[in-house]
Coordinates of C-alpha atoms in Angstrom, one line a residue:
Chain A
M26 CA 11.7 -38.8 -17.4
K27 CA 12.4 -35.9 -15.0
M28 CA 14.6 -34.3 -17.7
L29 CA 11.9 -34.8 -20.3
R30 CA 9.3 -33.2 -18.0
K31 CA 11.6 -30.3 -17.3
F32 CA 12.2 -29.8 -21.0
A33 CA 8.5 -30.0 -21.9
F34 CA 7.9 -27.5 -19.1
L35 CA 10.4 -25.1 -20.5
I36 CA 9.0 -25.3 -24.0
A37 CA 5.5 -24.8 -22.6
L38 CA 6.7 -21.7 -20.8
L39 CA 8.5 -20.0 -23.7
P40 CA 5.6 -18.4 -25.5
L41 CA 4.2 -17.3 -22.1
A42 CA 7.4 -15.6 -21.1
A43 CA 7.7 -13.9 -24.5
L44 CA 4.2 -12.6 -24.2
A45 CA 4.6 -11.3 -20.7
E46 CA 7.7 -9.3 -21.3
D47 CA 6.3 -6.8 -23.6
D48 CA 2.6 -7.1 -23.5
D49 CA 0.9 -3.9 -24.5
S50 CA -2.4 -5.5 -25.3
T51 CA -4.4 -4.1 -22.4
W52 CA -3.0 -0.6 -23.2
N53 CA -3.7 -0.9 -26.9
N54 CA -7.1 -2.5 -26.6
V55 CA -8.6 -0.8 -23.5
L56 CA -6.6 1.8 -21.6
K57 CA -5.5 4.0 -24.4
S58 CA -9.0 4.6 -25.7
Q59 CA -10.4 4.8 -22.1
F60 CA -8.1 7.6 -21.0
F61 CA -6.7 9.2 -24.2
A62 CA -9.3 8.7 -26.9
G63 CA -8.3 10.3 -30.1
K64 CA -5.0 11.6 -28.7
T65 CA -1.5 11.1 -30.0
I66 CA 1.0 9.9 -27.5
A67 CA 4.7 9.9 -28.2
E68 CA 6.7 7.2 -26.5
S69 CA 10.0 8.4 -25.2
N70 CA 11.9 9.2 -22.0
E71 CA 12.6 12.8 -23.0
V72 CA 9.9 14.5 -20.9
I73 CA 9.5 12.0 -18.1
E74 CA 11.1 8.7 -17.3
L75 CA 9.5 6.0 -15.2
D76 CA 11.7 4.1 -12.8
A77 CA 10.5 0.9 -11.1
P78 CA 12.3 -2.3 -9.8
Y79 CA 12.4 -5.1 -12.4
R80 CA 11.0 -7.5 -9.7
A81 CA 8.2 -6.4 -7.4
E82 CA 9.7 -7.7 -4.1
D83 CA 6.5 -7.2 -2.3
P84 CA 3.5 -6.8 -4.6
A85 CA 1.8 -4.7 -1.9
I86 CA 4.6 -2.1 -1.8
V87 CA 6.3 -1.5 -5.1
P88 CA 8.3 1.8 -5.2
V89 CA 7.9 3.7 -8.5
K90 CA 9.3 7.0 -9.5
V91 CA 8.5 9.4 -12.3
I92 CA 11.6 11.6 -13.1
S93 CA 10.9 14.7 -15.0
K94 CA 13.4 15.8 -17.7
I95 CA 12.2 19.4 -18.2
P96 CA 12.1 22.2 -15.6
Q97 CA 8.7 23.6 -14.4
G98 CA 9.0 26.9 -16.2
K99 CA 6.3 29.6 -16.3
D100 CA 6.0 29.1 -20.1
K101 CA 6.5 25.3 -20.4
Y102 CA 5.9 22.8 -17.7
I103 CA 4.5 19.4 -17.0
K104 CA 0.8 19.8 -16.2
K105 CA -0.3 16.3 -15.5
I106 CA 1.0 12.8 -15.1
W107 CA -1.2 9.7 -15.3
V108 CA 0.1 6.4 -13.9
L109 CA -1.4 3.0 -14.9
V110 CA -0.6 -0.6 -14.1
D111 CA -1.9 -2.4 -17.2
K112 CA -2.7 -5.8 -15.6
N113 CA -4.1 -4.7 -12.3
P114 CA -7.8 -5.4 -11.8
F115 CA -8.2 -1.6 -11.6
P116 CA -5.3 -0.3 -13.7
F117 CA -5.8 3.4 -12.8
V118 CA -3.2 4.4 -10.1
G119 CA -3.8 8.1 -10.3
E120 CA -3.6 11.4 -12.2
F121 CA -1.3 14.0 -10.7
E122 CA -1.4 17.7 -11.5
F123 CA 1.7 19.8 -11.3
F124 CA 2.3 23.6 -11.4
P125 CA 5.1 26.0 -12.1
E126 CA 5.2 26.3 -8.3
S127 CA 6.0 22.6 -8.0
G128 CA 9.5 23.5 -9.1
K129 CA 10.0 20.0 -10.5
A130 CA 7.4 17.4 -11.6
D131 CA 9.2 14.5 -10.0
L132 CA 7.0 12.1 -8.1
A133 CA 7.8 8.9 -6.1
M134 CA 5.1 6.7 -4.7
R135 CA 4.4 3.1 -3.7
V136 CA 1.9 1.0 -5.6
R137 CA 0.3 -2.4 -5.7
V138 CA 1.2 -4.6 -8.6
N139 CA -0.9 -7.8 -8.9
T140 CA 1.0 -9.6 -11.6
Y141 CA 3.6 -9.3 -14.4
S142 CA 2.7 -6.0 -16.0
N143 CA 3.8 -2.9 -17.7
I144 CA 3.6 0.2 -15.6
R145 CA 3.2 3.4 -17.6
A146 CA 3.4 7.1 -16.9
I147 CA 1.9 9.5 -19.4
A148 CA 2.8 13.2 -19.1
E149 CA 0.9 16.1 -20.5
T150 CA 2.8 19.4 -20.9
N151 CA 0.9 22.7 -20.8
D152 CA 1.0 22.8 -24.6
G153 CA -1.1 19.7 -24.7
Q154 CA 1.6 17.3 -25.8
L155 CA 1.5 13.8 -24.4
T156 CA 4.6 11.6 -23.8
M157 CA 4.7 8.1 -22.3
S158 CA 7.4 6.2 -20.5
K159 CA 6.9 2.6 -19.4
K160 CA 8.6 -0.1 -17.4
F161 CA 7.9 -3.9 -17.1
V162 CA 7.7 -5.2 -13.6
K163 CA 7.9 -8.9 -12.7
A164 CA 5.5 -9.9 -9.9
S165 CA 7.0 -11.6 -7.0
G166 CA 4.5 -14.4 -6.4
G167 CA 5.0 -16.7 -3.4
C168 CA 3.2 -16.0 -0.2
S169 CA 2.7 -12.3 -0.8
A170 CA -0.5 -10.6 -1.8
P171 CA -1.1 -7.0 -2.8
V172 CA -3.1 -6.1 0.3
G173 CA -0.8 -5.0 3.1
A174 CA 0.6 -6.9 6.1
D175 CA -1.1 -5.4 9.1
L176 CA -4.3 -3.6 8.2
D177 CA -5.4 -3.2 11.8
E178 CA -2.2 -1.3 12.6
A179 CA -2.8 1.0 9.6
M180 CA -6.4 1.4 10.7
K181 CA -5.4 2.4 14.2
R182 CA -3.3 5.2 12.9
L183 CA -5.8 6.2 10.2
G184 CA -5.5 9.8 9.2
K185 CA -2.1 10.3 10.8
V186 CA 0.1 12.4 8.6
K187 CA 3.8 13.0 8.5
F188 CA 5.9 15.4 6.4
R189 CA 9.6 14.8 6.0
L190 CA 12.1 17.1 4.3
D191 CA 15.1 14.8 4.3
E192 CA 17.2 16.6 1.7
G193 CA 17.1 19.8 3.8
L194 CA 15.5 23.1 2.7
K195 CA 16.9 24.8 -0.3
S196 CA 15.7 28.3 -0.2
G197 CA 14.2 29.4 -3.6
Q198 CA 15.1 26.0 -5.1
P199 CA 13.0 22.9 -5.8
T200 CA 13.1 20.9 -2.6
E201 CA 12.0 17.4 -2.1
A202 CA 9.2 16.7 0.4
Q203 CA 7.8 13.4 1.6
L204 CA 4.2 13.1 2.6
M205 CA 3.2 10.0 4.6
I206 CA -0.4 9.2 5.2
S207 CA -1.6 6.4 7.4
H208 CA -4.5 4.7 5.8
P209 CA -5.1 1.0 5.0
N210 CA -6.3 1.9 1.5
L211 CA -8.4 -1.2 1.3
T212 CA -8.8 -2.6 -2.1
G213 CA -12.1 -4.4 -1.5
M214 CA -11.0 -7.5 -3.3
Q215 CA -12.6 -9.9 -1.0
M216 CA -14.1 -13.4 -1.3
D217 CA -17.3 -12.5 0.6
Q218 CA -19.3 -15.5 -0.6
M219 CA -17.1 -17.7 1.6
T220 CA -16.2 -15.8 4.6
R221 CA -18.9 -13.1 4.5
Y222 CA -16.4 -10.3 4.7
V223 CA -17.4 -6.9 3.4
R224 CA -16.2 -6.3 -0.1
K225 CA -16.2 -2.5 0.0
S226 CA -13.0 -0.7 -0.8
H227 CA -11.9 2.2 1.4
F228 CA -9.2 4.4 0.0
I229 CA -7.9 7.9 -0.4
D230 CA -9.3 9.4 -3.6
Q231 CA -8.4 13.1 -3.5
L232 CA -5.2 14.7 -2.4
K233 CA -4.0 18.3 -2.6
V234 CA -0.7 19.6 -1.3
S235 CA -0.1 23.4 -1.2
F236 CA 2.6 25.7 0.0
N237 CA 1.4 29.0 1.3
N238 CA -2.0 28.2 -0.3
K239 CA -0.5 27.7 -3.8
P240 CA -1.0 24.2 -5.0
V241 CA 2.1 22.2 -5.7
L242 CA 0.5 18.8 -6.2
K243 CA -3.1 17.7 -6.8
A244 CA -4.0 14.1 -7.2
K245 CA -6.9 11.8 -7.9
I246 CA -5.8 8.4 -6.8
D247 CA -7.2 4.9 -6.3
I248 CA -6.7 1.5 -4.7
A249 CA -3.4 0.7 -6.5
I250 CA -1.8 3.1 -4.1
S251 CA -0.2 1.0 -1.3
A252 CA -1.5 1.0 2.2
D253 CA -0.1 4.0 4.1
P254 CA 0.2 6.1 1.0
N255 CA 3.6 7.7 0.6
F256 CA 4.5 10.4 -1.9
R257 CA 7.7 12.3 -2.6
F258 CA 7.4 15.5 -4.7
Y259 CA 8.9 18.9 -5.0
F260 CA 8.0 22.4 -3.9
V261 CA 9.9 25.7 -3.9
P262 CA 10.3 27.2 -0.3
D263 CA 11.0 30.8 -1.4
Q264 CA 9.8 32.2 2.0
P265 CA 8.7 30.9 5.4
G266 CA 5.3 29.3 5.2
E267 CA 3.2 26.3 5.5
L268 CA 3.1 23.0 3.6
K269 CA -0.5 21.8 3.8
A270 CA -1.9 18.4 2.8
E271 CA -5.7 18.0 2.4
F272 CA -7.2 14.7 1.4
S273 CA -10.4 12.7 1.6
D274 CA -11.3 9.0 1.4
I275 CA -14.1 7.1 -0.2
S276 CA -15.7 3.7 -0.1
C277 CA -17.0 1.9 -3.2
E278 CA -19.3 -1.1 -3.6
S279 CA -17.3 -2.8 -6.2
P280 CA -13.5 -3.2 -6.4
T281 CA -13.4 -2.4 -10.1
S282 CA -16.2 0.1 -10.6
R283 CA -16.5 3.6 -9.2
K284 CA -20.2 4.0 -10.0
V285 CA -21.5 3.4 -6.5
C286 CA -19.4 5.1 -3.8
D287 CA -19.9 6.8 -0.5
K288 CA -17.8 9.8 0.4
G289 CA -15.8 9.3 3.5
A290 CA -13.9 11.7 5.7
S291 CA -11.7 14.7 5.0
Y292 CA -8.4 15.3 6.6
S293 CA -5.9 18.2 6.7
Q294 CA -2.5 18.6 8.1
Q295 CA 0.0 21.5 8.1
Y296 CA 3.7 21.7 8.4
A297 CA 5.7 24.8 9.1
V298 CA 8.6 25.5 6.8
S299 CA 11.2 28.2 7.4
P300 CA 14.0 28.4 4.9
Chain B
M24 CA 14.7 -46.4 15.2
R25 CA 11.0 -45.4 15.5
L26 CA 11.6 -43.1 12.6
L27 CA 13.0 -46.0 10.5
L28 CA 10.0 -48.2 11.4
V29 CA 7.5 -45.6 10.3
W30 CA 9.4 -45.1 7.1
L31 CA 9.6 -48.8 6.4
G32 CA 6.0 -49.1 7.2
F33 CA 5.2 -46.7 4.4
C34 CA 7.4 -48.4 1.9
L35 CA 6.0 -51.8 2.5
S36 CA 2.4 -51.0 2.7
P37 CA 0.3 -51.9 -0.3
V38 CA -1.4 -48.5 -0.3
S39 CA 1.9 -46.6 -0.8
W40 CA 2.3 -48.4 -4.1
A41 CA -0.9 -47.0 -5.4
L42 CA -1.0 -43.5 -4.1
P43 CA 1.7 -41.3 -2.6
V44 CA 1.8 -41.3 1.2
L45 CA 3.6 -38.3 2.7
Q46 CA 6.8 -39.3 4.6
V47 CA 6.5 -38.3 8.2
A48 CA 8.7 -38.9 11.2
E49 CA 7.5 -39.5 14.8
V50 CA 9.6 -36.8 16.5
A51 CA 8.0 -37.2 19.9
P52 CA 5.5 -39.8 21.0
G53 CA 2.4 -39.3 18.9
V54 CA 3.8 -36.2 17.2
F55 CA 4.4 -36.7 13.4
V56 CA 6.2 -34.2 11.2
H57 CA 7.0 -34.0 7.5
I58 CA 10.2 -32.0 7.3
S59 CA 10.5 -30.2 4.0
A60 CA 13.5 -29.1 2.0
H61 CA 14.0 -25.4 1.3
H62 CA 12.6 -24.3 -2.0
W63 CA 11.1 -21.2 -3.6
P64 CA 7.5 -22.4 -4.3
D65 CA 7.3 -23.2 -8.0
R66 CA 5.7 -25.5 -10.6
E67 CA 8.1 -28.3 -9.8
N68 CA 7.4 -28.5 -6.1
H69 CA 3.8 -27.2 -6.3
G70 CA 4.4 -25.1 -3.2
E71 CA 4.9 -28.2 -1.0
I72 CA 7.6 -26.5 0.9
A73 CA 6.5 -26.3 4.6
N74 CA 6.9 -28.5 7.6
I75 CA 3.4 -30.1 8.2
G76 CA 2.1 -33.0 10.3
F77 CA -0.2 -34.2 12.9
I78 CA -0.6 -35.2 16.6
V79 CA -2.4 -38.4 17.7
G80 CA -4.5 -38.5 20.9
D81 CA -6.4 -41.4 22.4
S82 CA -9.6 -40.6 20.6
C83 CA -8.6 -38.5 17.5
V84 CA -6.0 -36.7 15.5
A85 CA -5.2 -33.0 15.0
V86 CA -3.6 -32.2 11.7
I87 CA -1.3 -29.2 11.9
D88 CA -1.1 -27.4 8.5
S89 CA -2.5 -29.3 5.6
G90 CA 0.1 -28.7 2.9
G91 CA 0.9 -26.6 -0.1
S92 CA -1.4 -28.4 -2.6
P93 CA -4.6 -30.5 -2.5
Q94 CA -2.4 -33.5 -3.5
Q95 CA 0.0 -32.9 -0.6
G96 CA -3.1 -32.8 1.7
M97 CA -4.2 -36.2 0.3
A98 CA -0.8 -37.6 0.9
L99 CA -0.8 -36.3 4.4
R100 CA -4.2 -37.8 5.0
R101 CA -2.9 -41.2 3.9
A102 CA 0.1 -40.7 6.2
V103 CA -2.4 -40.3 9.1
K104 CA -4.2 -43.5 8.1
K105 CA -1.0 -45.4 8.0
V106 CA -0.2 -44.4 11.6
T107 CA -3.6 -44.7 13.2
A108 CA -7.1 -45.8 12.7
K109 CA -8.3 -42.9 14.8
P110 CA -10.3 -40.2 12.9
V111 CA -9.1 -36.7 12.2
C112 CA -11.1 -34.3 14.4
Y113 CA -9.2 -31.0 13.9
V114 CA -7.3 -29.3 11.1
I115 CA -5.3 -26.5 12.6
N116 CA -4.0 -23.8 10.2
T117 CA -1.2 -21.9 11.7
H118 CA -1.6 -19.0 9.3
V119 CA -2.9 -18.0 5.9
H120 CA 0.1 -18.8 3.6
P121 CA -0.7 -21.2 0.8
D122 CA 2.0 -23.7 1.7
H123 CA 0.1 -24.3 5.0
I124 CA -3.6 -24.3 3.9
Y125 CA -4.0 -25.7 0.3
G126 CA -4.3 -29.2 1.6
N127 CA -7.4 -28.4 3.7
S128 CA -9.8 -29.8 1.2
A129 CA -8.4 -33.3 1.6
F130 CA -9.7 -33.3 5.2
K131 CA -13.1 -31.8 4.7
A132 CA -15.5 -34.4 6.2
P133 CA -18.3 -34.5 8.8
G134 CA -16.9 -34.2 12.3
V135 CA -13.7 -32.4 11.2
R136 CA -13.3 -28.9 12.5
F137 CA -11.1 -26.3 11.0
V138 CA -9.2 -24.2 13.6
G139 CA -7.4 -20.9 13.1
H140 CA -6.5 -17.5 14.5
H141 CA -9.5 -15.1 14.7
K142 CA -8.0 -13.1 11.9
L143 CA -7.3 -16.1 9.6
A144 CA -10.7 -15.9 7.9
R145 CA -10.3 -12.3 7.0
A146 CA -6.8 -12.9 5.7
M147 CA -8.2 -15.8 3.6
A148 CA -10.9 -13.5 2.3
T149 CA -8.5 -10.6 1.4
R150 CA -5.6 -12.8 0.0
G151 CA -7.5 -15.8 -1.2
P152 CA -8.5 -14.4 -4.6
H153 CA -5.0 -13.4 -5.3
Y154 CA -3.5 -16.7 -4.3
L155 CA -6.0 -18.6 -6.3
S156 CA -5.4 -16.5 -9.4
K157 CA -1.7 -17.3 -9.2
A158 CA -1.8 -21.0 -8.3
D159 CA -2.1 -22.4 -11.9
E160 CA 0.7 -20.2 -13.3
L161 CA 3.1 -20.3 -10.4
L162 CA 2.5 -23.7 -8.7
D163 CA 0.9 -25.7 -11.5
I164 CA -1.9 -26.8 -9.2
R165 CA -5.7 -26.6 -9.8
V166 CA -7.4 -24.8 -6.9
G167 CA -10.6 -22.8 -6.4
P168 CA -12.6 -21.2 -3.6
D169 CA -13.4 -24.7 -2.2
N170 CA -9.7 -25.2 -1.4
I171 CA -9.7 -22.2 0.9
I172 CA -11.5 -23.3 4.0
P173 CA -11.9 -20.7 6.7
P174 CA -11.8 -21.8 10.4
D175 CA -15.1 -22.7 12.0
L176 CA -13.3 -22.7 15.4
Q177 CA -11.6 -19.3 15.8
V178 CA -9.0 -18.7 18.5
K179 CA -9.3 -15.2 20.0
E180 CA -6.5 -15.5 22.6
S181 CA -6.1 -19.2 23.5
M182 CA -8.0 -22.4 23.3
T183 CA -7.5 -26.0 24.5
L184 CA -8.4 -28.9 22.3
N185 CA -8.6 -32.4 23.8
L186 CA -7.7 -35.3 21.5
G187 CA -8.3 -37.9 24.3
N188 CA -5.8 -37.8 27.2
R189 CA -3.9 -35.2 25.1
E190 CA -4.4 -31.5 25.5
L191 CA -3.3 -29.1 22.8
Q192 CA -3.0 -25.5 23.9
L193 CA -3.5 -23.1 21.0
T194 CA -2.2 -19.5 21.2
A195 CA -3.3 -16.7 18.8
H196 CA -0.3 -14.4 18.6
P197 CA -0.3 -10.7 17.9
S198 CA 1.0 -9.7 14.4
A199 CA 4.4 -11.3 13.8
H200 CA 5.1 -13.5 10.8
T201 CA 1.6 -12.7 9.7
D202 CA -1.3 -11.0 11.5
N203 CA -2.9 -14.5 12.0
D204 CA -0.2 -16.7 13.6
L205 CA -1.4 -19.6 15.8
S206 CA 0.9 -21.9 17.7
V207 CA 0.2 -25.3 19.2
Y208 CA 1.6 -26.6 22.5
D209 CA 1.4 -30.3 23.2
K210 CA 1.5 -30.7 27.0
N211 CA 2.2 -34.5 26.9
T212 CA 5.5 -34.2 25.2
D213 CA 6.4 -30.5 26.0
T214 CA 6.4 -29.8 22.2
L215 CA 5.8 -26.3 20.9
W216 CA 4.7 -26.3 17.3
L217 CA 5.6 -22.8 16.3
A218 CA 5.2 -23.2 12.5
D219 CA 6.3 -20.0 10.7
L220 CA 6.8 -18.1 13.9
L221 CA 10.2 -19.8 13.7
F222 CA 12.5 -20.3 10.7
L223 CA 15.8 -22.2 10.6
E224 CA 18.1 -22.3 7.6
H225 CA 15.4 -20.8 5.4
I226 CA 15.4 -17.0 5.7
P227 CA 12.6 -15.7 8.0
V228 CA 9.8 -14.1 5.9
I229 CA 8.1 -11.1 7.3
D230 CA 4.5 -10.7 6.3
G231 CA 3.1 -9.2 9.5
S232 CA 5.2 -7.0 11.8
I233 CA 8.9 -7.0 12.5
R234 CA 8.4 -5.3 15.9
G235 CA 5.6 -7.7 16.8
W236 CA 7.7 -10.7 15.8
L237 CA 10.7 -9.7 17.8
K238 CA 8.5 -9.1 20.9
E239 CA 7.0 -12.6 20.5
L240 CA 10.4 -14.2 20.1
E241 CA 11.7 -12.4 23.2
R242 CA 8.7 -13.7 25.2
L243 CA 9.0 -17.3 24.0
E244 CA 12.7 -17.3 24.5
K245 CA 12.2 -17.2 28.3
N246 CA 10.3 -20.5 28.3
Q247 CA 11.7 -24.0 28.2
Y248 CA 10.5 -26.5 25.6
K249 CA 11.8 -30.0 25.0
L250 CA 11.0 -29.7 21.3
V251 CA 10.1 -26.9 19.0
I252 CA 8.9 -27.4 15.5
P253 CA 9.5 -24.6 13.0
G254 CA 7.5 -24.1 9.8
H255 CA 10.7 -24.2 7.8
G256 CA 13.9 -25.8 8.9
R257 CA 15.2 -28.5 11.3
L258 CA 13.6 -29.5 14.6
V259 CA 14.8 -27.5 17.6
R260 CA 15.9 -29.6 20.6
D261 CA 18.1 -26.9 22.1
W262 CA 15.6 -24.1 22.8
P263 CA 16.2 -21.2 23.1
A264 CA 19.6 -21.6 21.3
G265 CA 17.8 -22.7 18.2
L266 CA 16.0 -19.4 17.8
Q267 CA 19.0 -17.1 18.0
A268 CA 19.9 -16.9 14.3
H269 CA 16.3 -15.9 13.4
K270 CA 16.1 -13.3 16.2
A271 CA 19.5 -11.9 15.2
Y272 CA 18.4 -11.4 11.6
L273 CA 15.3 -9.5 12.6
E274 CA 17.3 -7.4 15.1
Q275 CA 19.9 -6.5 12.5
L276 CA 17.2 -5.5 10.0
A277 CA 15.4 -3.4 12.5
A278 CA 18.6 -1.7 13.7
E279 CA 19.9 -0.9 10.2
I280 CA 16.5 0.4 9.0
R281 CA 16.2 2.7 12.0
I282 CA 19.5 4.2 11.3
M283 CA 18.5 4.8 7.7
L284 CA 15.3 6.4 8.7
K285 CA 17.2 8.7 10.9
Q286 CA 19.5 9.6 8.0
G287 CA 16.4 10.3 5.8
K288 CA 17.1 7.5 3.4
T289 CA 14.3 6.2 1.2
L290 CA 12.7 2.8 1.0
E291 CA 14.4 2.2 -2.4
Y292 CA 17.8 2.9 -0.8
A293 CA 17.2 0.7 2.2
V294 CA 16.1 -2.2 0.0
D295 CA 19.5 -2.1 -1.7
H296 CA 21.6 -1.6 1.4
V297 CA 20.1 -3.1 4.5
G298 CA 21.2 -6.4 6.0
L299 CA 23.4 -7.6 3.2
S300 CA 26.0 -9.1 5.6
A301 CA 23.4 -11.8 6.5
R302 CA 23.4 -13.1 2.9
Q303 CA 25.7 -16.1 3.7
L304 CA 23.6 -17.2 6.7
W305 CA 20.4 -18.0 5.0
R306 CA 18.9 -20.1 2.2
L307 CA 16.6 -18.2 -0.2
F308 CA 18.1 -14.9 0.9
E309 CA 17.8 -13.4 -2.7
E310 CA 14.2 -14.4 -2.9
F311 CA 12.9 -12.9 0.4
H312 CA 15.4 -10.5 1.9
R313 CA 14.4 -7.4 -0.1
K314 CA 10.7 -8.1 0.6
N315 CA 11.6 -8.3 4.3
V316 CA 13.4 -4.9 4.1
T317 CA 10.4 -3.4 2.3
I318 CA 7.8 -4.5 4.7
A319 CA 9.9 -3.7 7.8
F320 CA 10.8 -0.2 6.5
A321 CA 7.1 0.5 5.8
E322 CA 6.3 -0.4 9.4
L323 CA 9.3 1.2 11.2
E324 CA 8.9 4.6 9.4
W325 CA 5.7 5.0 11.5
E326 CA 7.6 4.7 14.8
D327 CA 7.8 7.9 16.7

């Protein structure tokens, strides 16, 4: 009987598993026309490659990385990268602008992944060509939830910023920098009818990093960014100067619409760099 | 012997033929626990994987954690009925995780109060929709908003419940296993029901704060208890010896992550390299260890 049940269960699961593994339906039916109406997008890992763990160990903190395959030249460079998590209630993770001054259009960050989903990154080079790289991520399930473990702690530190240059400074060369921002990045996905908790989201929506007042990274981001947003990106320290992060947060009425939002606070933090 | 009698009682009772009665053992006078085996929550076990139970006083009963599914909650309610005719007056949820709260609905009745940490309701609100959306697919159980019952008695720091010549002291802990951990101390038998503040055999699962958890364990370690009941694993009658493995695991994690942070290693690197020598010591290591490293790293990187 037990065997039989197990067998029936496996059979029942088969189509589900097959469907989940390479499910592009949300992309094909919704996201592609929402973000790239009328555009042609090549699918390859030749311009960028997306790297993400096969299993989201903690759905609230899934490290993903976009690795660029072409240098940021004056004539040809990656101008913009969109990141989407197909099956999230709000799939848009962010759009990230890069510049020749970025040195390298690599970007690592931590995102929330609600369920089994494709994560995709679409790059636009300065000639207008679009290229997409994607990766399937298995959700972890269990007792985890894509919210964050200790929101009060993140709230207490809100607005605190740290820069780290862990690879050292390479004068005149693309150098990796890490930007850490303390912010709970509240998703606003709450069951307010029961517990009367506020359902407003509260997250960082705009971010700009510059070196000596020249932008190296500009981003429009959303609730899929994990609590305590963390980004690793490149800049070129060709002379002593200042890395500067400027960002602002926002609060929206609905978790899945950005129609009614209140602007929040603006923050700014500098970091002296001397190669 | 008492355990055997309770067990026999269940097998012979006519009710047990009809509907499942959760097997519980009387581990101290009036303290009944269902000790669970260690499993990843799935469609076979329906998430019924935690130690749950109840304490009987002269006038009424306090349920401590209601189970991983509505069905397990019902089976627990029948277990209470087998043991005593006294009514349930409190359902205490030790924290928000589904394996401890999905049985709540089985106890909803006039006169029953639900008790939890003052941050439990918020955790239910923020996590509830996600848990509910996954229950069908991952646990093969049918649950909705009615199965997530927030506490109507909220414990800010501590609270005493009287079950009739039996006082339970509840303590709301700072962020540790989760940010809404509540423990229950039964004075009569010197029993501390720690629930998921303590793991044995089953790898500890961090979903709150590694630093906070270590601090709480160090504080609790100084006290003496005749019996300590973990949320997962065997009963502890040798406190504080029984907590050392758990504490050592967290200490190892924290120490190795701090070294990596000093070396400028990334989260991704830490997840692949921290704490692997503990693999042989714990059940479900593969399922939870990387998550633990992730969450601990994200906390410790903010230390100054």
